[in-house]
PDB file of C-alpha atoms in Angstrom:
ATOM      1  CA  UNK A   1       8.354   6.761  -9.820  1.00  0.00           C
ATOM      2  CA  UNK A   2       6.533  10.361  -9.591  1.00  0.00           C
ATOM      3  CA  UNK A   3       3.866  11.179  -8.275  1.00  0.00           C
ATOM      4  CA  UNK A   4       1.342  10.435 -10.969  1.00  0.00           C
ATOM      5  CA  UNK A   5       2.397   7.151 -11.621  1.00  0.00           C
ATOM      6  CA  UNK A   6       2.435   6.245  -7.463  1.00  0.00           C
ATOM      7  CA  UNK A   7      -1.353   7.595  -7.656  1.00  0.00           C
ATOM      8  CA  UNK A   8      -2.417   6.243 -11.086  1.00  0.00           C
ATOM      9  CA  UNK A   9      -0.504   2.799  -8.796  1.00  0.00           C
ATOM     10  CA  UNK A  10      -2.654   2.925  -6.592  1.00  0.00           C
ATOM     11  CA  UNK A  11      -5.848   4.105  -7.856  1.00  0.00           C
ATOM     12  CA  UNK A  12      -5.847   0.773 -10.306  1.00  0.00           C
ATOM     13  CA  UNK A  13      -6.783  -1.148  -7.840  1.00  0.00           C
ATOM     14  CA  UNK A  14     -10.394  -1.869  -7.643  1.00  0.00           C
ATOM     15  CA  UNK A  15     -12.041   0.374  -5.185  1.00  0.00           C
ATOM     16  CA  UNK A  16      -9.467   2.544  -4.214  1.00  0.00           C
ATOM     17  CA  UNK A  17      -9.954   5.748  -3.217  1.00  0.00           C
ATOM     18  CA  UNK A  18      -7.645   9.003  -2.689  1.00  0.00           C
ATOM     19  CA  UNK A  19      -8.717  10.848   0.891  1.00  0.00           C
ATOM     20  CA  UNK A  20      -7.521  13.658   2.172  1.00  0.00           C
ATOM     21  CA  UNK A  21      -8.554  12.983   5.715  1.00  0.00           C
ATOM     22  CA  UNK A  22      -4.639  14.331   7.313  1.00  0.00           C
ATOM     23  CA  UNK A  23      -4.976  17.537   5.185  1.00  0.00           C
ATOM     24  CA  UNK A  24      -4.694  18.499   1.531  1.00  0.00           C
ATOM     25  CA  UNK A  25      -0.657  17.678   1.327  1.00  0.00           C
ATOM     26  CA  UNK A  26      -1.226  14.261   2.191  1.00  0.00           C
ATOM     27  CA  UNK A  27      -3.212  11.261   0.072  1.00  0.00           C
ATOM     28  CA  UNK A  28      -4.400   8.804   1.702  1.00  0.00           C
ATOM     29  CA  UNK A  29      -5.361   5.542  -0.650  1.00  0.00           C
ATOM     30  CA  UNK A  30      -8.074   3.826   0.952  1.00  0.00           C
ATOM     31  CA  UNK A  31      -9.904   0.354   0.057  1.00  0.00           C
ATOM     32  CA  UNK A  32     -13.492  -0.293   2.102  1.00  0.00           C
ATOM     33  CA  UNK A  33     -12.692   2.820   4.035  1.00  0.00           C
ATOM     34  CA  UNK A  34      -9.134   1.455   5.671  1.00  0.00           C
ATOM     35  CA  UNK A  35      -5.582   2.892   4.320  1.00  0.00           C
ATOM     36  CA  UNK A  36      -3.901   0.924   2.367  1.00  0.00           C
ATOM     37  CA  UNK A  37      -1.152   3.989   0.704  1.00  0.00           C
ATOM     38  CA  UNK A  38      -0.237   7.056   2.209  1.00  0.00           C
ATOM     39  CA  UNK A  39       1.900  10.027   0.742  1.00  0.00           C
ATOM     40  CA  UNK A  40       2.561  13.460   0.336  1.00  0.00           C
ATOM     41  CA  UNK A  41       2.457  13.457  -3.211  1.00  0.00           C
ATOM     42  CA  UNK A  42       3.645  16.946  -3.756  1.00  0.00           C
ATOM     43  CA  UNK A  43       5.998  17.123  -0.929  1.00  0.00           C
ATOM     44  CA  UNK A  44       9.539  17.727  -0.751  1.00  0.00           C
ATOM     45  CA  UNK A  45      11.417  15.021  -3.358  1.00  0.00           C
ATOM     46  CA  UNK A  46      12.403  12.143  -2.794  1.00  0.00           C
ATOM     47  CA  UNK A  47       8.982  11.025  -3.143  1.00  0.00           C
ATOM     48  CA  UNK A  48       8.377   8.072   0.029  1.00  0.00           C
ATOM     49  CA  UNK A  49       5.282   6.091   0.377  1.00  0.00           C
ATOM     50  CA  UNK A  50       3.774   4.551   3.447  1.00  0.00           C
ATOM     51  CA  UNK A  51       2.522   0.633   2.747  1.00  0.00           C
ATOM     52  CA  UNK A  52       1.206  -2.023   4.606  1.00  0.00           C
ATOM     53  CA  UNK A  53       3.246  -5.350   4.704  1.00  0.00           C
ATOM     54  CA  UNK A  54       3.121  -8.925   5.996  1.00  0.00           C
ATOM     55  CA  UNK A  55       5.827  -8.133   9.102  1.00  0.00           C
ATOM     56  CA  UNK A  56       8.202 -11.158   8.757  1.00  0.00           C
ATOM     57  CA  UNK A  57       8.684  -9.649   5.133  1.00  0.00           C
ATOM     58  CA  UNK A  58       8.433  -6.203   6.196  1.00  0.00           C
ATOM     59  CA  UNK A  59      12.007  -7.182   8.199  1.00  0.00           C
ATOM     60  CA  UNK A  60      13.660  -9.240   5.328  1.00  0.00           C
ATOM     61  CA  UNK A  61      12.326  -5.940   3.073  1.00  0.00           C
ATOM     62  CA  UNK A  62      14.166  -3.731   5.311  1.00  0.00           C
ATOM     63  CA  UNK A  63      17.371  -5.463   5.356  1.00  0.00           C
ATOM     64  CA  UNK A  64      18.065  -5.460   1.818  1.00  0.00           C
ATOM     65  CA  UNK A  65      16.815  -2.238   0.562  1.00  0.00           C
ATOM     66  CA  UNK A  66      18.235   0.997   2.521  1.00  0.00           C
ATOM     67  CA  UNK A  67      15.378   2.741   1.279  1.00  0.00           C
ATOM     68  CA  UNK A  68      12.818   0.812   3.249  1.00  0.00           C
ATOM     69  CA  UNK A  69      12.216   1.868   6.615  1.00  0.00           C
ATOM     70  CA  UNK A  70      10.063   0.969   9.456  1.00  0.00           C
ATOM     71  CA  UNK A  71       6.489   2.948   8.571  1.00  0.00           C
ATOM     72  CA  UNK A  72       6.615   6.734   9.672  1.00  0.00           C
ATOM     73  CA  UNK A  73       4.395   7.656  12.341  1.00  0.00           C
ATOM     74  CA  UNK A  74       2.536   4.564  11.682  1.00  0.00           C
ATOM     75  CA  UNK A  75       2.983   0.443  13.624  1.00  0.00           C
ATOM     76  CA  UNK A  76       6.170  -0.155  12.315  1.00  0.00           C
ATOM     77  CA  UNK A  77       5.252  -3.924  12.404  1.00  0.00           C
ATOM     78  CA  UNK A  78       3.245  -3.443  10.150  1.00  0.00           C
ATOM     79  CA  UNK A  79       3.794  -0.612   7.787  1.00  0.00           C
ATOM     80  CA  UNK A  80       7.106   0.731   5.700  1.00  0.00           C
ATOM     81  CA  UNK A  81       8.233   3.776   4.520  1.00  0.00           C
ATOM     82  CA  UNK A  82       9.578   3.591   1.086  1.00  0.00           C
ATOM     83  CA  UNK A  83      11.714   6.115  -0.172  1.00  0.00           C
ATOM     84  CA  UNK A  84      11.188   6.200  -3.804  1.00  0.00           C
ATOM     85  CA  UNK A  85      14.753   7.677  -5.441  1.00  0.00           C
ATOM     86  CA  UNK A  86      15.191   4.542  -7.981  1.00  0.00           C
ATOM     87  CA  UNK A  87      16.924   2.383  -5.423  1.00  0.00           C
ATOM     88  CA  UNK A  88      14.297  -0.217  -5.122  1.00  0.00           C
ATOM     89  CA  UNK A  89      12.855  -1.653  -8.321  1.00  0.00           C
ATOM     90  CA  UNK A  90       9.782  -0.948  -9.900  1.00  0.00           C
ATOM     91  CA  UNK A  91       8.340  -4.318 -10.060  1.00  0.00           C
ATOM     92  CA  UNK A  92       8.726  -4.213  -6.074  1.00  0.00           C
ATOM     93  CA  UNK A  93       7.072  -0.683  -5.446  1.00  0.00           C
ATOM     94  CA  UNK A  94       4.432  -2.162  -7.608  1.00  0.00           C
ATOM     95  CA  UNK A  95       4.044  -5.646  -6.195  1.00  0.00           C
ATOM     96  CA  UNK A  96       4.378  -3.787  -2.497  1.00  0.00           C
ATOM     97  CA  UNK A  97       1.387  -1.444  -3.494  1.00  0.00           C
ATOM     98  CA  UNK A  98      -0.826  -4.932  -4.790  1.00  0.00           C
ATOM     99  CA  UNK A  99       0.108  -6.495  -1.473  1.00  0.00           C
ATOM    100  CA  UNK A 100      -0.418  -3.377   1.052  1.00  0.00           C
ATOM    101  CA  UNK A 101      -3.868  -3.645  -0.977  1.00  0.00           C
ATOM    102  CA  UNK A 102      -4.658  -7.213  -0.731  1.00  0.00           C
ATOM    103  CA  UNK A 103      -4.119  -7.062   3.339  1.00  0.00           C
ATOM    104  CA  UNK A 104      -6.939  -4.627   3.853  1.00  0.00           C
ATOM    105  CA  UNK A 105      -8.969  -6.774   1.040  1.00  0.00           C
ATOM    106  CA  UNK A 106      -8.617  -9.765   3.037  1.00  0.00           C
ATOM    107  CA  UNK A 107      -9.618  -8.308   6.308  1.00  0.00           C
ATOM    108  CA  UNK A 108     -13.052  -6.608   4.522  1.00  0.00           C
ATOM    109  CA  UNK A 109     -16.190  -8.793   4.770  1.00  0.00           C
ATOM    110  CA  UNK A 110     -16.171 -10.913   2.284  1.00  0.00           C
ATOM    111  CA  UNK A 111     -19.310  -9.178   0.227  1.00  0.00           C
ATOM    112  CA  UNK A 112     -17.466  -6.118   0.000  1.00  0.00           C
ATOM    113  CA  UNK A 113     -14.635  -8.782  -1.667  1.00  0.00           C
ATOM    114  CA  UNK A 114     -16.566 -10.129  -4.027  1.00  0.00           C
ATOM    115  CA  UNK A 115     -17.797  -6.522  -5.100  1.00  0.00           C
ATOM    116  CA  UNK A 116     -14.386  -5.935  -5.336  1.00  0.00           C
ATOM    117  CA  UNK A 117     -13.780  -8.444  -7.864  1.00  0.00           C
ATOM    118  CA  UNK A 118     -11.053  -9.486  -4.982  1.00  0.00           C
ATOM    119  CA  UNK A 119      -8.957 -12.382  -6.523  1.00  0.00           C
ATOM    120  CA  UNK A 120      -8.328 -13.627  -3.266  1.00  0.00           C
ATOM    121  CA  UNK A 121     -12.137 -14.843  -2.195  1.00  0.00           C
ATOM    122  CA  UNK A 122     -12.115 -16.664  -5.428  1.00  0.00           C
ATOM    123  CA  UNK A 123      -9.024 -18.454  -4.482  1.00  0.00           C
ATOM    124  CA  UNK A 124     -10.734 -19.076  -0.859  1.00  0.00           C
ATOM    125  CA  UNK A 125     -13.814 -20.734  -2.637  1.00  0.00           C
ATOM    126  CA  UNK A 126     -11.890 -23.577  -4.319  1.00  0.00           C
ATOM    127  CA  UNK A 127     -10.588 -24.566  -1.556  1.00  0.00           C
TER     128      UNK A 127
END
């Protein structure tokens, strides 16, 4: 993945945002104003990204991809590092950008969601 595609990634989702708010060598995707991505896109290769994740699956994530780490300089409960040199799958970066995304969703109130077009509120109204 380069760079472009990690921000084009990330800036798909609805309401994301790139800040700047750790300097100009670091992006910071944001969704409602919380961090959802983080990484120095022009940096020093490999590329890594910083994402939120569930922490039981943060663990199992860990454990079978070398390239996932515990998030650095962030909770490493609930944030990894991903190194992105080809090792892990694209479908995975991608799905672990939609989910790192969809925890800050869920935690915004849930007008902000619905301006969002979240998926996840309409899922909560069925129910």
């Amino acid at each position: 993945m380069t760079p472009e595609e990690l921000k084009a990634a990330c800036l798909a989702l609805n309401g994301a945002e790139e800040t700047f708010p750790f300097g100009p060598e670091t992006s910071v995707f944001k969704v409602g104003g919380k961090m959802f991505a983080i990484s120095a896109l022009h940096g020093e290769p490999p590329l890594r990204v910083s994402l939120k994740c569930d922490p039981e699956l943060a663990v199992r994530l860990r454990a079978e991809h070398p390239a996932i780490t515990g998030g650095w300089h962030l909770n490493k409960r609930h944030w990894n590092t991903v190194v992105l040199d080809g090792s892990v799958p694209q479908r995975l970066v991608d799905e672990m950008i939609e989910d790192s995304y969809d925890l800050i969703v869920a935690q915004l109130p849930r007008r902000q969601q619905l301006a969002l077009d979240w998926p996840g509120v309409r899922g909560a109204e069925r129910e």
